[in-house]
Amino acid sequence: MAPASESAYFNKARLAGRPVVKDLPKFDLDAYIANYRGRTRFDRLLLIGTTSPALAPEALRYAVAEAKQGRDIGRYDAATAAMREIMPYDPHATPDTVWRENVNKLVKAESDRLETELKGYKNNLIKESIRMGYDDLGQHHHRTGNLIESVKAYGRMRDCCTTPSHVVIMNLRLISVSIDQGNWLAVQTNVQKLRSPGQQFAEAQRLIAKLSAAAGLALLASGNYKEAAQEFVETDPRMAQARLDDPADEEAFNEVMTPNDIAVYGGLCALASMDRTDLQEKVLGSSRFRAYLELEPHIRRAITFFVSSKYSACLFILDSYQSDYLLDIYLQPHLGELYFQIRSKAIQQYFIPFSCATFAALATAFDSNEQTIEKELTGMIKRGNLEARINLVDRVLVAKTINARRKVHEHALQTAREYERTSHLRILRMEMINAGLEVAEKGKAAGIGPTFENAGREHRYGVSSVGNF
């Protein structure tokens, strides 16, 4: 039974509008967190510990242990503060002041040493030494959680980069820090610098999978789901074979995300933003993304069901994994919107063949109840996602009828008005030329036909010989 303090914490979280996951996820916490390395391990553990009452004790103990392995005191304080609110009687909830003091001294001593070395390099005016000094200082600040100073140090490396590999390293460092900051615009900017057609870096070609994954993550975090799906789907499959337990493997990107995450992020974004034709051709038919979908078979099944118009089966799979996705640091803020868009698309596709449908039929088709369906339909219509009306008396959804004959007549009248206006402008121009009102350049005779010389004057007079107005 959960302690009273734990219940009180999560009740407060619900009242504040933060998600609380009651159900156990399908993953094993030890196996899940073992796939990650670097700062994201702590971030994921802390999120799980403050979101899932069932996994909170284990996740927060792991988070405290993870923080003590590094030198970021702020993270250690955040983990112990969460433990004091959720598990106040746990021995790990009491801050280790001795450890904090020792780490604080070590961080200060290391910062002073690196600053002194960098000053010496600047005095010697050796660019390579200065670049390495800024690189070491940026990595130090990144490890200790001083992300602003880390960005400054990496930014100052730019003037000292003498080879393309130096530029690639600098931009990769900035991408990593920007992801930890949540500065998604900076992530996209640095990715585009390495992809710039005018600067093709051979070294960046080896990192093409990481660049696609980082760009996709930035677009997902910005709410641009369609472009995020395109980036994830086009991610080079070499990352799918990366050895996550080998820090020396350059293809691994598990300091941010794993190949399984790419499959989930890409699959959900594609379901939310692509139609069935694109899902079949660009997602299921993609030779690149197939390697990632094999790692998460349930995502592939969900997409297959959606393409086959088996919407209830697709939504059932997604609902069964909702607890897992709510415990993901990048998916949690967007999961509600993603699920809403996927469900809206499913209802739209289901309703296309009908002129009307009862709430009962929709509720049966989507394994829901009439009250929930009514709320969803109302939200879709308000957003403009569904062209239909709701009949609350008969509890029926009625499609808006389009008068095709009227549309044809309106189009014909509009075309006639445009033709009349074009003809009038052409006749007006001819009369102006005949009356000698056209101003011609010296040595050039005025002509009726359009020329490059008089194009600017025609634009100023507001007339055109080709009817563009």
PDB file of N, CA and C in Angstrom, residues 300-355:
ATOM      1  N   ARG A 300       4.152  -0.916 -35.790  1.00  0.00           N
ATOM      2  CA  ARG A 300       3.905  -1.354 -37.173  1.00  0.00           C
ATOM      3  C   ARG A 300       2.496  -1.912 -37.321  1.00  0.00           C
ATOM      4  N   ARG A 301       2.051  -2.677 -36.328  1.00  0.00           N
ATOM      5  CA  ARG A 301       0.682  -3.232 -36.395  1.00  0.00           C
ATOM      6  C   ARG A 301      -0.351  -2.112 -36.351  1.00  0.00           C
ATOM      7  N   ALA A 302      -0.115  -1.123 -35.490  1.00  0.00           N
ATOM      8  CA  ALA A 302      -1.074  -0.013 -35.389  1.00  0.00           C
ATOM      9  C   ALA A 302      -1.184   0.733 -36.715  1.00  0.00           C
ATOM     10  N   ILE A 303      -0.053   0.986 -37.359  1.00  0.00           N
ATOM     11  CA  ILE A 303      -0.076   1.683 -38.656  1.00  0.00           C
ATOM     12  C   ILE A 303      -0.755   0.817 -39.708  1.00  0.00           C
ATOM     13  N   THR A 304      -0.469  -0.475 -39.689  1.00  0.00           N
ATOM     14  CA  THR A 304      -1.095  -1.394 -40.651  1.00  0.00           C
ATOM     15  C   THR A 304      -2.605  -1.420 -40.474  1.00  0.00           C
ATOM     16  N   PHE A 305      -3.071  -1.470 -39.226  1.00  0.00           N
ATOM     17  CA  PHE A 305      -4.523  -1.452 -38.971  1.00  0.00           C
ATOM     18  C   PHE A 305      -5.146  -0.149 -39.459  1.00  0.00           C
ATOM     19  N   PHE A 306      -4.464   0.966 -39.251  1.00  0.00           N
ATOM     20  CA  PHE A 306      -5.009   2.254 -39.694  1.00  0.00           C
ATOM     21  C   PHE A 306      -5.119   2.292 -41.218  1.00  0.00           C
ATOM     22  N   VAL A 307      -4.084   1.828 -41.898  1.00  0.00           N
ATOM     23  CA  VAL A 307      -4.110   1.802 -43.361  1.00  0.00           C
ATOM     24  C   VAL A 307      -5.214   0.887 -43.869  1.00  0.00           C
ATOM     25  N   SER A 308      -5.492  -0.185 -43.126  1.00  0.00           N
ATOM     26  CA  SER A 308      -6.535  -1.145 -43.523  1.00  0.00           C
ATOM     27  C   SER A 308      -7.924  -0.737 -43.051  1.00  0.00           C
ATOM     28  N   SER A 309      -8.052   0.479 -42.510  1.00  0.00           N
ATOM     29  CA  SER A 309      -9.330   1.019 -42.011  1.00  0.00           C
ATOM     30  C   SER A 309      -9.849   0.273 -40.784  1.00  0.00           C
ATOM     31  N   LYS A 310      -8.965  -0.419 -40.072  1.00  0.00           N
ATOM     32  CA  LYS A 310      -9.355  -1.089 -38.827  1.00  0.00           C
ATOM     33  C   LYS A 310      -8.984  -0.154 -37.671  1.00  0.00           C
ATOM     34  N   TYR A 311      -9.770   0.907 -37.557  1.00  0.00           N
ATOM     35  CA  TYR A 311      -9.404   2.000 -36.652  1.00  0.00           C
ATOM     36  C   TYR A 311      -9.488   1.602 -35.188  1.00  0.00           C
ATOM     37  N   SER A 312     -10.498   0.821 -34.825  1.00  0.00           N
ATOM     38  CA  SER A 312     -10.634   0.443 -33.413  1.00  0.00           C
ATOM     39  C   SER A 312      -9.457  -0.405 -32.957  1.00  0.00           C
ATOM     40  N   ALA A 313      -8.972  -1.292 -33.836  1.00  0.00           N
ATOM     41  CA  ALA A 313      -7.816  -2.123 -33.481  1.00  0.00           C
ATOM     42  C   ALA A 313      -6.564  -1.261 -33.323  1.00  0.00           C
ATOM     43  N   CYS A 314      -6.403  -0.269 -34.195  1.00  0.00           N
ATOM     44  CA  CYS A 314      -5.264   0.650 -34.099  1.00  0.00           C
ATOM     45  C   CYS A 314      -5.307   1.427 -32.790  1.00  0.00           C
ATOM     46  N   LEU A 315      -6.466   1.990 -32.477  1.00  0.00           N
ATOM     47  CA  LEU A 315      -6.592   2.791 -31.252  1.00  0.00           C
ATOM     48  C   LEU A 315      -6.434   1.940 -30.007  1.00  0.00           C
ATOM     49  N   PHE A 316      -6.867   0.682 -30.064  1.00  0.00           N
ATOM     50  CA  PHE A 316      -6.712  -0.217 -28.919  1.00  0.00           C
ATOM     51  C   PHE A 316      -5.236  -0.453 -28.606  1.00  0.00           C
ATOM     52  N   ILE A 317      -4.433  -0.648 -29.653  1.00  0.00           N
ATOM     53  CA  ILE A 317      -2.990  -0.854 -29.449  1.00  0.00           C
ATOM     54  C   ILE A 317      -2.371   0.395 -28.822  1.00  0.00           C
ATOM     55  N   LEU A 318      -2.716   1.553 -29.353  1.00  0.00           N
ATOM     56  CA  LEU A 318      -2.140   2.797 -28.824  1.00  0.00           C
ATOM     57  C   LEU A 318      -2.566   3.027 -27.377  1.00  0.00           C
ATOM     58  N   ASP A 319      -3.822   2.750 -27.062  1.00  0.00           N
ATOM     59  CA  ASP A 319      -4.295   2.933 -25.683  1.00  0.00           C
ATOM     60  C   ASP A 319      -3.573   1.996 -24.720  1.00  0.00           C
ATOM     61  N   SER A 320      -3.257   0.792 -25.180  1.00  0.00           N
ATOM     62  CA  SER A 320      -2.596  -0.173 -24.298  1.00  0.00           C
ATOM     63  C   SER A 320      -1.160   0.239 -23.968  1.00  0.00           C
ATOM     64  N   TYR A 321      -0.558   1.080 -24.796  1.00  0.00           N
ATOM     65  CA  TYR A 321       0.809   1.549 -24.542  1.00  0.00           C
ATOM     66  C   TYR A 321       0.848   2.988 -24.041  1.00  0.00           C
ATOM     67  N   GLN A 322      -0.294   3.538 -23.703  1.00  0.00           N
ATOM     68  CA  GLN A 322      -0.336   4.936 -23.281  1.00  0.00           C
ATOM     69  C   GLN A 322       0.481   5.175 -22.012  1.00  0.00           C
ATOM     70  N   SER A 323       0.454   4.234 -21.086  1.00  0.00           N
ATOM     71  CA  SER A 323       1.230   4.395 -19.848  1.00  0.00           C
ATOM     72  C   SER A 323       2.722   4.488 -20.137  1.00  0.00           C
ATOM     73  N   ASP A 324       3.191   3.688 -21.075  1.00  0.00           N
ATOM     74  CA  ASP A 324       4.611   3.724 -21.431  1.00  0.00           C
ATOM     75  C   ASP A 324       4.981   5.080 -22.016  1.00  0.00           C
ATOM     76  N   TYR A 325       4.133   5.586 -22.899  1.00  0.00           N
ATOM     77  CA  TYR A 325       4.445   6.838 -23.585  1.00  0.00           C
ATOM     78  C   TYR A 325       4.354   8.036 -22.657  1.00  0.00           C
ATOM     79  N   LEU A 326       3.491   7.963 -21.653  1.00  0.00           N
ATOM     80  CA  LEU A 326       3.393   9.066 -20.696  1.00  0.00           C
ATOM     81  C   LEU A 326       4.629   9.160 -19.798  1.00  0.00           C
ATOM     82  N   LEU A 327       5.426   8.104 -19.778  1.00  0.00           N
ATOM     83  CA  LEU A 327       6.650   8.112 -18.977  1.00  0.00           C
ATOM     84  C   LEU A 327       7.880   8.436 -19.820  1.00  0.00           C
ATOM     85  N   ASP A 328       7.663   8.921 -21.039  1.00  0.00           N
ATOM     86  CA  ASP A 328       8.769   9.327 -21.910  1.00  0.00           C
ATOM     87  C   ASP A 328       8.910  10.846 -21.830  1.00  0.00           C
ATOM     88  N   ILE A 329      10.127  11.329 -21.635  1.00  0.00           N
ATOM     89  CA  ILE A 329      10.325  12.764 -21.385  1.00  0.00           C
ATOM     90  C   ILE A 329       9.956  13.624 -22.590  1.00  0.00           C
ATOM     91  N   TYR A 330      10.055  13.084 -23.792  1.00  0.00           N
ATOM     92  CA  TYR A 330       9.755  13.886 -24.979  1.00  0.00           C
ATOM     93  C   TYR A 330       8.321  13.693 -25.471  1.00  0.00           C
ATOM     94  N   LEU A 331       7.744  12.535 -25.220  1.00  0.00           N
ATOM     95  CA  LEU A 331       6.380  12.276 -25.680  1.00  0.00           C
ATOM     96  C   LEU A 331       5.320  12.823 -24.730  1.00  0.00           C
ATOM     97  N   GLN A 332       5.622  12.837 -23.441  1.00  0.00           N
ATOM     98  CA  GLN A 332       4.586  13.187 -22.458  1.00  0.00           C
ATOM     99  C   GLN A 332       3.892  14.516 -22.745  1.00  0.00           C
ATOM    100  N   PRO A 333       4.610  15.612 -23.063  1.00  0.00           N
ATOM    101  CA  PRO A 333       3.903  16.885 -23.293  1.00  0.00           C
ATOM    102  C   PRO A 333       3.018  16.876 -24.533  1.00  0.00           C
ATOM    103  N   HIS A 334       3.251  15.951 -25.458  1.00  0.00           N
ATOM    104  CA  HIS A 334       2.544  15.974 -26.745  1.00  0.00           C
ATOM    105  C   HIS A 334       1.614  14.785 -26.941  1.00  0.00           C
ATOM    106  N   LEU A 335       1.600  13.868 -25.980  1.00  0.00           N
ATOM    107  CA  LEU A 335       0.843  12.627 -26.208  1.00  0.00           C
ATOM    108  C   LEU A 335      -0.649  12.894 -26.349  1.00  0.00           C
ATOM    109  N   GLY A 336      -1.199  13.795 -25.543  1.00  0.00           N
ATOM    110  CA  GLY A 336      -2.625  14.093 -25.644  1.00  0.00           C
ATOM    111  C   GLY A 336      -3.001  14.622 -27.017  1.00  0.00           C
ATOM    112  N   GLU A 337      -2.203  15.556 -27.538  1.00  0.00           N
ATOM    113  CA  GLU A 337      -2.470  16.122 -28.861  1.00  0.00           C
ATOM    114  C   GLU A 337      -2.273  15.082 -29.959  1.00  0.00           C
ATOM    115  N   LEU A 338      -1.231  14.271 -29.849  1.00  0.00           N
ATOM    116  CA  LEU A 338      -1.003  13.229 -30.846  1.00  0.00           C
ATOM    117  C   LEU A 338      -2.161  12.241 -30.885  1.00  0.00           C
ATOM    118  N   TYR A 339      -2.608  11.784 -29.715  1.00  0.00           N
ATOM    119  CA  TYR A 339      -3.723  10.829 -29.667  1.00  0.00           C
ATOM    120  C   TYR A 339      -5.005  11.470 -30.187  1.00  0.00           C
ATOM    121  N   PHE A 340      -5.212  12.751 -29.869  1.00  0.00           N
ATOM    122  CA  PHE A 340      -6.412  13.434 -30.362  1.00  0.00           C
ATOM    123  C   PHE A 340      -6.403  13.495 -31.887  1.00  0.00           C
ATOM    124  N   GLN A 341      -5.261  13.833 -32.468  1.00  0.00           N
ATOM    125  CA  GLN A 341      -5.185  13.941 -33.922  1.00  0.00           C
ATOM    126  C   GLN A 341      -5.345  12.582 -34.594  1.00  0.00           C
ATOM    127  N   ILE A 342      -4.760  11.550 -33.995  1.00  0.00           N
ATOM    128  CA  ILE A 342      -4.908  10.200 -34.568  1.00  0.00           C
ATOM    129  C   ILE A 342      -6.367   9.759 -34.512  1.00  0.00           C
ATOM    130  N   ARG A 343      -7.010   9.983 -33.371  1.00  0.00           N
ATOM    131  CA  ARG A 343      -8.411   9.579 -33.230  1.00  0.00           C
ATOM    132  C   ARG A 343      -9.316  10.416 -34.140  1.00  0.00           C
ATOM    133  N   SER A 344      -9.006  11.708 -34.280  1.00  0.00           N
ATOM    134  CA  SER A 344      -9.795  12.565 -35.170  1.00  0.00           C
ATOM    135  C   SER A 344      -9.702  12.082 -36.608  1.00  0.00           C
ATOM    136  N   LYS A 345      -8.491  11.754 -37.041  1.00  0.00           N
ATOM    137  CA  LYS A 345      -8.317  11.245 -38.404  1.00  0.00           C
ATOM    138  C   LYS A 345      -9.089   9.952 -38.607  1.00  0.00           C
ATOM    139  N   ALA A 346      -9.084   9.090 -37.601  1.00  0.00           N
ATOM    140  CA  ALA A 346      -9.805   7.822 -37.712  1.00  0.00           C
ATOM    141  C   ALA A 346     -11.314   8.061 -37.864  1.00  0.00           C
ATOM    142  N   ILE A 347     -11.848   8.983 -37.064  1.00  0.00           N
ATOM    143  CA  ILE A 347     -13.279   9.296 -37.160  1.00  0.00           C
ATOM    144  C   ILE A 347     -13.602   9.919 -38.506  1.00  0.00           C
ATOM    145  N   GLN A 348     -12.746  10.820 -38.983  1.00  0.00           N
ATOM    146  CA  GLN A 348     -12.958  11.429 -40.300  1.00  0.00           C
ATOM    147  C   GLN A 348     -13.004  10.375 -41.393  1.00  0.00           C
ATOM    148  N   GLN A 349     -12.022   9.474 -41.383  1.00  0.00           N
ATOM    149  CA  GLN A 349     -11.967   8.443 -42.420  1.00  0.00           C
ATOM    150  C   GLN A 349     -13.172   7.500 -42.336  1.00  0.00           C
ATOM    151  N   TYR A 350     -13.593   7.193 -41.113  1.00  0.00           N
ATOM    152  CA  TYR A 350     -14.743   6.300 -40.938  1.00  0.00           C
ATOM    153  C   TYR A 350     -16.026   6.951 -41.453  1.00  0.00           C
ATOM    154  N   PHE A 351     -16.132   8.267 -41.290  1.00  0.00           N
ATOM    155  CA  PHE A 351     -17.379   8.963 -41.600  1.00  0.00           C
ATOM    156  C   PHE A 351     -17.507   9.336 -43.075  1.00  0.00           C
ATOM    157  N   ILE A 352     -16.421   9.285 -43.841  1.00  0.00           N
ATOM    158  CA  ILE A 352     -16.443   9.732 -45.245  1.00  0.00           C
ATOM    159  C   ILE A 352     -17.543   9.068 -46.078  1.00  0.00           C
ATOM    160  N   PRO A 353     -17.759   7.748 -46.000  1.00  0.00           N
ATOM    161  CA  PRO A 353     -18.771   7.133 -46.879  1.00  0.00           C
ATOM    162  C   PRO A 353     -20.216   7.443 -46.483  1.00  0.00           C
ATOM    163  N   PHE A 354     -20.451   8.037 -45.321  1.00  0.00           N
ATOM    164  CA  PHE A 354     -21.811   8.202 -44.814  1.00  0.00           C
ATOM    165  C   PHE A 354     -22.273   9.655 -44.929  1.00  0.00           C
ATOM    166  N   SER A 355     -23.576   9.811 -45.121  1.00  0.00           N
ATOM    167  CA  SER A 355     -24.175  11.145 -45.056  1.00  0.00           C
ATOM    168  C   SER A 355     -24.582  11.478 -43.630  1.00  0.00           C
TER     169      SER A 355
END
